C-alpha cells in the first residue's frame, strides 16, 4: 500500500489582488507610464511566464552574485536561524514571493531536522508555482505541513492575521525590497508590521553596497540575459496589449549611482519612432535615444537597514551576512 499525505487545499486569494494580473490594469499602467515625462514602466510587470524563466536564468549567471550569496548566508547560518525562529513554540513560516522556494528549502530542511513545530505558508501570485512547490515538498519533505496561498502579499498577510493566531515568522528573501523606492519600502515594511503581532519576526534578504563594478556587472551580464529580461517587458506589451514595439529598436541600459546606492535599468529607443498599443488606443512617440525607466534595485548599508526597520516598528535581532559577498539576511522582531 502506498502512503500519501493529504495536501491541504490551497487558499486562493488571487481574485482579491490589486489587479496586477488584469489586462485592463496593465493597459492603464502602461499608458500612464509612457505618457509621463520621463517615461517609465513598473518592474513588477517583468514576471510573465517568459520573464520568470529569464529571471531563473539570471539567478544562474556568473555575474549575478545575489542568489549565490544569499544561498551561502542561509546555508552557513541555517542552524542559528532555525533556532531563533523556533523559540520552542509553534509558528507559521510565511514566505512572501516563495516561487520555487529554492533558498527556503535550506531552512525547511533544517527546521525539519531540529523537529521544530511549524507549518510552511508559501505565498505567491503564481498558482502554477504554488502547485509545483506543493508537489516538490511532498516528495522531498513529506513531514512538513504546507499551506500554500495564491495571492498578493497583503491580502495574504491580512487573511493570515485574521485566521491564524499563532506566532509568525515572515520571509522576504532575495533583496526584493530593493525594487522599492525609499518611501515605498518604508510603507511596505510598515504594512507588514501592521499585520503582525509583537514578538513576530521578519527575515529580510538585502543586497549591500559594494564595488560599483560588481553591482553594474550583475545587471549588465556579458551573455545578455538581463537585456532580454528587460526587453521582455516590451514583448509582453506586444503580446498582451496588442503593441507594435520593434524590439530590435530598443536597447538595455543599466547604470549604478554609488551616491544613492541605486542600480537603475532603462530601455533606450535607438531611433525616432512611434509605437501603437491597441489596448490603450494610443500611439506613443519616442525621440531618438529617449529612455524608459524600468527598474530600481536599491543597495543598502547595514546602518540604513536597521534605521529603516526601526522606523517601521521592527528592531534588529540578528544580522546574518557574508562579508566577502556583501549580502545580508537581517532578522527583525516586531516591537
Ligand atoms: C528580483 C528584484 C531581486 O533587483 O536584483 C535581476 C530583479 N532585475 N536582474 C534584482 C533583477 C535585473 C532582482 N530582484
Tab-separated table of C-alpha atoms and ligand atoms in Angstrom:
chain	number	residue	atom	x	y	z
A	1	UNK	CA	0.000	0.000	0.000
A	2	UNK	CA	1.196	3.485	-0.759
A	3	UNK	CA	1.055	6.151	1.858
A	4	UNK	CA	0.223	9.617	0.604
A	5	UNK	CA	-0.012	12.771	2.609
A	6	UNK	CA	-3.236	14.715	2.254
A	7	UNK	CA	-2.256	18.097	0.937
A	8	UNK	CA	-4.321	20.947	2.336
A	9	UNK	CA	-6.189	22.700	-0.473
A	10	UNK	CA	-4.547	25.919	-1.495
A	11	UNK	CA	-6.007	29.160	-0.291
A	12	UNK	CA	-6.828	31.185	-3.376
A	13	UNK	CA	-6.959	34.930	-2.747
A	14	UNK	CA	-5.962	35.775	-6.295
A	15	UNK	CA	-9.253	37.479	-7.071
A	16	UNK	CA	-8.693	39.934	-4.244
A	17	UNK	CA	-5.492	41.118	-5.874
A	18	UNK	CA	-4.820	44.744	-6.727
A	19	UNK	CA	-5.382	44.000	-10.381
A	20	UNK	CA	-1.736	43.466	-11.316
A	21	UNK	CA	-2.748	40.497	-13.419
A	22	UNK	CA	-5.725	42.050	-15.162
A	23	UNK	CA	-5.252	43.225	-18.739
A	24	UNK	CA	-7.163	46.469	-18.160
A	25	UNK	CA	-4.936	47.465	-15.267
A	26	UNK	CA	-1.829	46.550	-17.252
A	27	UNK	CA	-3.034	48.715	-20.175
A	28	UNK	CA	-3.793	51.613	-17.845
A	29	UNK	CA	-0.419	51.381	-16.099
A	30	UNK	CA	1.433	51.190	-19.423
A	31	UNK	CA	-0.472	54.169	-20.873
A	32	UNK	CA	0.282	56.225	-17.756
A	33	UNK	CA	3.952	55.283	-17.687
A	34	UNK	CA	4.555	56.004	-21.349
A	35	UNK	CA	2.692	59.335	-21.189
A	36	UNK	CA	4.894	60.571	-18.349
A	37	UNK	CA	7.932	62.717	-18.780
A	38	UNK	CA	10.365	60.968	-18.336
A	39	UNK	CA	8.804	57.661	-19.408
A	40	UNK	CA	8.712	54.712	-17.033
A	41	UNK	CA	7.183	51.236	-16.635
A	42	UNK	CA	6.907	49.351	-13.319
A	43	UNK	CA	9.262	46.405	-12.808
A	44	UNK	CA	6.530	44.244	-11.262
A	45	UNK	CA	5.349	43.539	-14.825
A	46	UNK	CA	8.603	41.756	-15.727
A	47	UNK	CA	7.333	38.427	-14.444
A	48	UNK	CA	5.092	36.824	-17.044
A	49	UNK	CA	5.943	33.195	-17.927
A	50	UNK	CA	8.847	34.225	-20.200
A	51	UNK	CA	10.089	36.844	-17.720
A	52	UNK	CA	10.011	34.386	-14.818
A	53	UNK	CA	12.021	31.931	-16.916
A	54	UNK	CA	14.540	34.669	-17.770
A	55	UNK	CA	14.831	35.586	-14.096
A	56	UNK	CA	15.647	31.930	-13.350
A	57	UNK	CA	18.429	32.227	-15.944
A	58	UNK	CA	19.649	35.483	-14.354
A	59	UNK	CA	19.992	33.732	-10.995
A	60	UNK	CA	22.378	31.231	-12.598
A	61	UNK	CA	24.575	33.893	-14.256
A	62	UNK	CA	28.200	34.163	-13.105
A	63	UNK	CA	27.751	37.945	-12.690
A	64	UNK	CA	24.520	37.773	-10.671
A	65	UNK	CA	26.087	37.197	-7.251
A	66	UNK	CA	22.928	37.925	-5.230
A	67	UNK	CA	21.329	34.470	-5.347
A	68	UNK	CA	24.553	32.554	-4.665
A	69	UNK	CA	25.438	34.910	-1.816
A	70	UNK	CA	22.076	34.559	-0.128
A	71	UNK	CA	22.271	30.803	-0.604
A	72	UNK	CA	25.609	30.908	1.204
A	73	UNK	CA	24.312	33.121	4.033
A	74	UNK	CA	21.336	30.809	4.571
A	75	UNK	CA	23.431	27.655	4.357
A	76	UNK	CA	26.101	28.875	6.756
A	77	UNK	CA	23.613	30.205	9.315
A	78	UNK	CA	20.753	27.736	8.976
A	79	UNK	CA	21.109	26.197	12.425
A	80	UNK	CA	21.124	29.514	14.221
A	81	UNK	CA	18.275	30.873	12.073
A	82	UNK	CA	16.124	27.805	12.695
A	83	UNK	CA	16.778	28.054	16.434
A	84	UNK	CA	15.840	31.728	16.529
A	85	UNK	CA	12.660	31.123	14.522
A	86	UNK	CA	11.504	28.220	16.655
A	87	UNK	CA	11.804	29.620	20.199
A	88	UNK	CA	10.360	26.300	21.358
A	89	UNK	CA	6.814	27.167	20.289
A	90	UNK	CA	4.697	26.629	17.190
A	91	UNK	CA	4.947	29.191	14.390
A	92	UNK	CA	3.800	29.821	10.809
A	93	UNK	CA	6.683	30.310	8.397
A	94	UNK	CA	5.280	32.724	5.799
A	95	UNK	CA	7.323	33.000	2.601
A	96	UNK	CA	6.435	36.127	0.588
A	97	UNK	CA	7.037	35.520	-3.134
A	98	UNK	CA	8.058	31.910	-2.488
A	99	UNK	CA	8.411	30.877	-6.148
A	100	UNK	CA	10.254	27.554	-6.284
A	101	UNK	CA	11.485	28.122	-2.690
A	102	UNK	CA	14.989	27.012	-3.651
A	103	UNK	CA	16.548	29.026	-0.828
A	104	UNK	CA	13.759	28.494	1.693
A	105	UNK	CA	14.238	24.733	1.404
A	106	UNK	CA	17.604	25.147	3.175
A	107	UNK	CA	15.697	26.443	6.201
A	108	UNK	CA	12.820	23.977	5.867
A	109	UNK	CA	15.239	21.035	5.896
A	110	UNK	CA	16.977	22.425	8.978
A	111	UNK	CA	13.715	23.135	10.826
A	112	UNK	CA	12.583	19.642	9.971
A	113	UNK	CA	15.809	18.174	11.332
A	114	UNK	CA	15.515	20.208	14.530
A	115	UNK	CA	11.936	18.851	14.811
A	116	UNK	CA	10.556	22.366	15.118
A	117	UNK	CA	6.800	22.811	15.423
A	118	UNK	CA	5.799	24.910	12.417
A	119	UNK	CA	3.853	24.962	9.211
A	120	UNK	CA	5.041	26.431	5.948
A	121	UNK	CA	2.887	29.066	4.231
A	122	UNK	CA	4.344	29.966	0.828
A	123	UNK	CA	2.643	32.985	-0.754
A	124	UNK	CA	2.899	33.677	-4.453
A	125	UNK	CA	0.776	35.252	-7.166
A	126	UNK	CA	1.518	32.274	-9.428
A	127	UNK	CA	-0.901	29.382	-8.859
A	128	UNK	CA	1.306	27.159	-11.034
A	129	UNK	CA	4.370	27.880	-8.919
A	130	UNK	CA	2.421	27.056	-5.732
A	131	UNK	CA	1.095	23.764	-7.151
A	132	UNK	CA	4.602	22.738	-8.207
A	133	UNK	CA	6.025	23.729	-4.837
A	134	UNK	CA	3.330	21.711	-3.050
A	135	UNK	CA	4.263	18.668	-5.151
A	136	UNK	CA	8.007	19.027	-4.729
A	137	UNK	CA	7.728	19.466	-0.956
A	138	UNK	CA	5.503	16.425	-0.726
A	139	UNK	CA	8.268	14.474	-2.462
A	140	UNK	CA	11.233	15.948	-0.619
A	141	UNK	CA	9.883	16.728	2.845
A	142	UNK	CA	6.603	14.883	3.362
A	143	UNK	CA	6.564	15.632	7.093
A	144	UNK	CA	6.420	19.431	6.597
A	145	UNK	CA	2.884	20.848	6.736
A	146	UNK	CA	2.334	23.091	3.753
A	147	UNK	CA	-0.468	25.610	3.372
A	148	UNK	CA	0.112	27.436	0.103
A	149	UNK	CA	-1.619	30.751	-0.541
A	150	UNK	CA	-2.125	32.029	-4.073
A	151	UNK	CA	-2.378	35.789	-3.986
A	152	UNK	CA	-0.747	39.138	-3.395
A	153	UNK	CA	1.319	39.713	-0.245
A	154	UNK	CA	-1.089	41.942	1.661
A	155	UNK	CA	-4.372	40.122	1.127
A	156	UNK	CA	-2.421	37.025	2.206
A	157	UNK	CA	-0.989	38.665	5.339
A	158	UNK	CA	-4.371	40.137	6.237
A	159	UNK	CA	-6.028	36.744	5.783
A	160	UNK	CA	-3.384	35.104	7.979
A	161	UNK	CA	-3.654	37.743	10.685
A	162	UNK	CA	-7.435	37.227	10.814
A	163	UNK	CA	-7.389	33.427	10.622
A	164	UNK	CA	-4.232	32.273	12.399
A	165	UNK	CA	-3.481	33.330	15.933
A	166	UNK	CA	-0.122	31.568	16.334
A	167	UNK	CA	3.289	33.218	16.147
A	168	UNK	CA	4.502	34.225	12.694
A	169	UNK	CA	7.892	34.358	11.017
A	170	UNK	CA	7.823	36.150	7.658
A	171	UNK	CA	10.478	35.585	4.994
A	172	UNK	CA	11.138	38.263	2.414
A	173	UNK	CA	14.227	36.961	0.665
A	174	UNK	CA	16.186	37.763	-2.475
A	175	UNK	CA	16.638	41.514	-1.925
A	176	UNK	CA	13.196	42.039	-3.404
A	177	UNK	CA	12.887	45.072	-1.119
A	178	UNK	CA	15.430	46.677	-3.483
A	179	UNK	CA	12.794	47.265	-6.150
A	180	UNK	CA	11.000	49.773	-3.932
A	181	UNK	CA	11.819	53.462	-3.726
A	182	UNK	CA	12.805	54.680	-0.233
A	183	UNK	CA	9.284	55.817	0.729
A	184	UNK	CA	7.722	52.706	-0.812
A	185	UNK	CA	9.923	50.320	1.156
A	186	UNK	CA	9.019	52.154	4.341
A	187	UNK	CA	5.333	51.902	3.517
A	188	UNK	CA	5.756	48.213	2.613
A	189	UNK	CA	7.508	47.312	5.889
A	190	UNK	CA	5.010	49.327	7.931
A	191	UNK	CA	2.216	47.388	6.291
A	192	UNK	CA	3.913	44.071	7.040
A	193	UNK	CA	4.366	45.175	10.643
A	194	UNK	CA	0.710	46.203	10.992
A	195	UNK	CA	-0.310	42.660	10.016
A	196	UNK	CA	1.927	41.067	12.645
A	197	UNK	CA	1.895	40.926	16.452
A	198	UNK	CA	4.627	41.837	18.958
A	199	UNK	CA	7.272	39.099	19.003
A	200	UNK	CA	6.627	38.020	15.406
A	201	UNK	CA	9.689	38.028	13.166
A	202	UNK	CA	10.803	39.061	9.707
A	203	UNK	CA	13.856	37.691	7.893
A	204	UNK	CA	14.697	40.024	5.024
A	205	UNK	CA	17.386	39.499	2.375
A	206	UNK	CA	19.263	42.673	1.425
A	207	UNK	CA	21.955	43.297	-1.132
A	208	UNK	CA	24.559	45.554	0.496
A	209	UNK	CA	26.584	48.393	-1.005
A	210	UNK	CA	29.790	47.208	-2.619
A	211	UNK	CA	32.183	47.875	-5.511
A	212	UNK	CA	30.093	49.618	-8.192
A	213	UNK	CA	31.677	47.454	-10.905
A	214	UNK	CA	30.463	44.283	-9.204
A	215	UNK	CA	26.942	45.699	-8.960
A	216	UNK	CA	26.830	47.027	-12.510
A	217	UNK	CA	28.041	43.704	-13.987
A	218	UNK	CA	25.264	41.848	-12.183
A	219	UNK	CA	22.717	43.888	-14.180
A	220	UNK	CA	24.744	44.011	-17.398
A	221	UNK	CA	25.854	40.420	-17.918
A	222	UNK	CA	28.092	39.508	-20.829
A	223	UNK	CA	25.663	36.934	-22.244
A	224	UNK	CA	22.829	39.460	-22.457
A	225	UNK	CA	20.244	37.588	-20.373
A	226	UNK	CA	19.419	40.676	-18.315
A	227	UNK	CA	18.968	42.666	-21.529
A	228	UNK	CA	16.452	40.035	-22.713
A	229	UNK	CA	14.726	40.178	-19.319
A	230	UNK	CA	14.347	43.950	-19.601
A	231	UNK	CA	13.264	43.853	-23.273
A	232	UNK	CA	10.737	41.126	-22.466
A	233	UNK	CA	8.592	43.848	-20.896
A	234	UNK	CA	8.068	45.284	-24.403
A	235	UNK	CA	7.382	41.779	-25.764
A	236	UNK	CA	4.770	41.334	-23.055
A	237	UNK	CA	3.113	44.626	-24.038
A	238	UNK	CA	3.099	43.444	-27.660
A	239	UNK	CA	1.510	40.090	-26.910
A	240	UNK	CA	-0.888	41.033	-24.097
A	241	UNK	CA	-1.913	44.548	-25.118
A	242	UNK	CA	-1.500	44.386	-28.895
A	243	UNK	CA	1.528	46.671	-29.009
A	244	UNK	CA	3.798	47.014	-32.011
A	245	UNK	CA	7.160	47.657	-30.336
A	246	UNK	CA	10.052	46.791	-32.655
A	247	UNK	CA	12.193	45.111	-30.003
A	248	UNK	CA	15.396	45.469	-32.046
A	249	UNK	CA	14.998	49.233	-31.970
A	250	UNK	CA	15.413	49.398	-28.175
A	251	UNK	CA	18.418	48.552	-26.015
A	252	UNK	CA	19.009	47.658	-22.402
A	253	UNK	CA	20.980	50.300	-20.498
A	254	UNK	CA	21.755	49.835	-16.777
A	255	UNK	CA	23.593	52.381	-14.640
A	256	UNK	CA	24.601	52.406	-10.967
A	257	UNK	CA	24.613	55.551	-8.864
A	258	UNK	CA	27.005	54.942	-5.948
A	259	UNK	CA	25.878	58.104	-4.155
A	260	UNK	CA	22.265	56.937	-3.905
A	261	UNK	CA	23.092	53.224	-3.913
A	262	UNK	CA	20.600	52.702	-6.722
A	263	UNK	CA	21.009	50.468	-9.739
A	264	UNK	CA	18.676	51.734	-12.473
A	265	UNK	CA	17.708	49.958	-15.686
A	266	UNK	CA	16.420	51.638	-18.812
A	267	UNK	CA	15.209	50.701	-22.275
A	268	UNK	CA	16.580	53.222	-24.735
A	269	UNK	CA	14.980	53.937	-28.109
A	270	UNK	CA	17.638	53.652	-30.817
A	271	UNK	CA	15.722	55.937	-33.191
A	272	UNK	CA	12.863	58.389	-33.515
A	273	UNK	CA	9.773	56.127	-33.636
A	274	UNK	CA	6.067	55.732	-32.889
A	275	UNK	CA	4.587	52.745	-31.107
A	276	UNK	CA	0.892	51.924	-31.222
A	277	UNK	CA	-0.595	49.908	-28.371
A	278	UNK	CA	-4.075	48.629	-29.280
A	279	UNK	CA	-5.479	48.167	-25.768
A	280	UNK	CA	-4.534	51.710	-24.758
A	281	UNK	CA	-5.956	53.131	-28.009
A	282	UNK	CA	-2.872	55.364	-28.103
A	283	UNK	CA	0.298	55.910	-30.087
A	284	UNK	CA	3.417	56.782	-28.125
A	285	UNK	CA	6.270	58.755	-29.566
A	286	UNK	CA	9.930	58.080	-28.807
A	287	UNK	CA	12.636	60.567	-29.708
A	288	UNK	CA	15.947	59.060	-30.751
A	289	UNK	CA	17.772	57.937	-27.548
A	290	UNK	CA	14.794	58.658	-25.319
A	291	UNK	CA	14.642	56.172	-22.435
A	292	UNK	CA	12.003	54.265	-20.473
A	293	UNK	CA	12.990	53.713	-16.842
A	294	UNK	CA	12.048	50.123	-15.970
A	295	UNK	CA	13.662	49.152	-12.667
A	296	UNK	CA	15.360	50.307	-9.472
A	297	UNK	CA	17.461	47.906	-7.406
A	298	UNK	CA	18.467	49.632	-4.167
A	299	UNK	CA	21.626	48.629	-2.341
A	300	UNK	CA	21.695	49.389	1.378
A	301	UNK	CA	24.234	49.824	4.143
A	302	UNK	CA	23.522	47.863	7.338
A	303	UNK	CA	23.029	51.165	9.124
A	304	UNK	CA	20.279	52.135	6.661
A	305	UNK	CA	18.613	48.733	7.000
A	306	UNK	CA	18.436	48.966	10.752
A	307	UNK	CA	17.108	52.555	10.614
A	308	UNK	CA	14.507	51.522	8.039
A	309	UNK	CA	13.390	48.641	10.259
A	310	UNK	CA	13.190	50.862	13.336
A	311	UNK	CA	11.102	53.462	11.503
A	312	UNK	CA	8.591	50.696	10.695
A	313	UNK	CA	8.156	49.086	14.110
A	314	UNK	CA	10.886	46.432	13.892
A	315	UNK	CA	14.092	46.004	15.856
A	316	UNK	CA	17.123	44.108	14.582
A	317	UNK	CA	17.548	40.755	16.310
A	318	UNK	CA	20.465	39.330	14.296
A	319	UNK	CA	22.341	40.284	11.146
A	320	UNK	CA	23.426	37.204	9.198
A	321	UNK	CA	25.863	38.173	6.494
A	322	UNK	CA	28.664	37.135	4.253
A	323	UNK	CA	31.334	39.830	4.266
A	324	UNK	CA	33.044	38.736	1.068
A	325	UNK	CA	29.721	38.592	-0.759
A	326	UNK	CA	28.188	41.772	0.614
A	327	UNK	CA	24.768	40.271	1.210
A	328	UNK	CA	22.803	40.191	4.454
A	329	UNK	CA	19.753	38.398	5.785
A	330	UNK	CA	18.518	40.518	8.659
A	331	UNK	CA	16.272	39.025	11.327
A	332	UNK	CA	13.881	41.629	12.765
A	333	UNK	CA	11.441	41.322	15.654
A	334	UNK	CA	8.188	43.274	15.871
A	335	UNK	CA	8.375	45.703	18.805
B	1	LIG	C1	14.253	40.066	-8.020
B	1	LIG	C2	14.247	42.397	-7.571
B	1	LIG	C3	15.873	40.996	-6.540
B	1	LIG	O1	16.734	43.657	-8.497
B	1	LIG	O2	18.280	42.150	-8.408
B	1	LIG	C4	17.597	40.958	-11.629
B	1	LIG	C5	15.484	41.585	-10.264
B	1	LIG	N1	16.499	42.680	-12.267
B	1	LIG	N2	18.225	41.483	-12.701
B	1	LIG	C6	17.111	42.478	-8.601
B	1	LIG	C7	16.510	41.738	-11.356
B	1	LIG	C8	17.555	42.519	-13.099
B	1	LIG	C9	16.093	41.388	-8.909
B	1	LIG	N3	15.110	41.229	-7.783
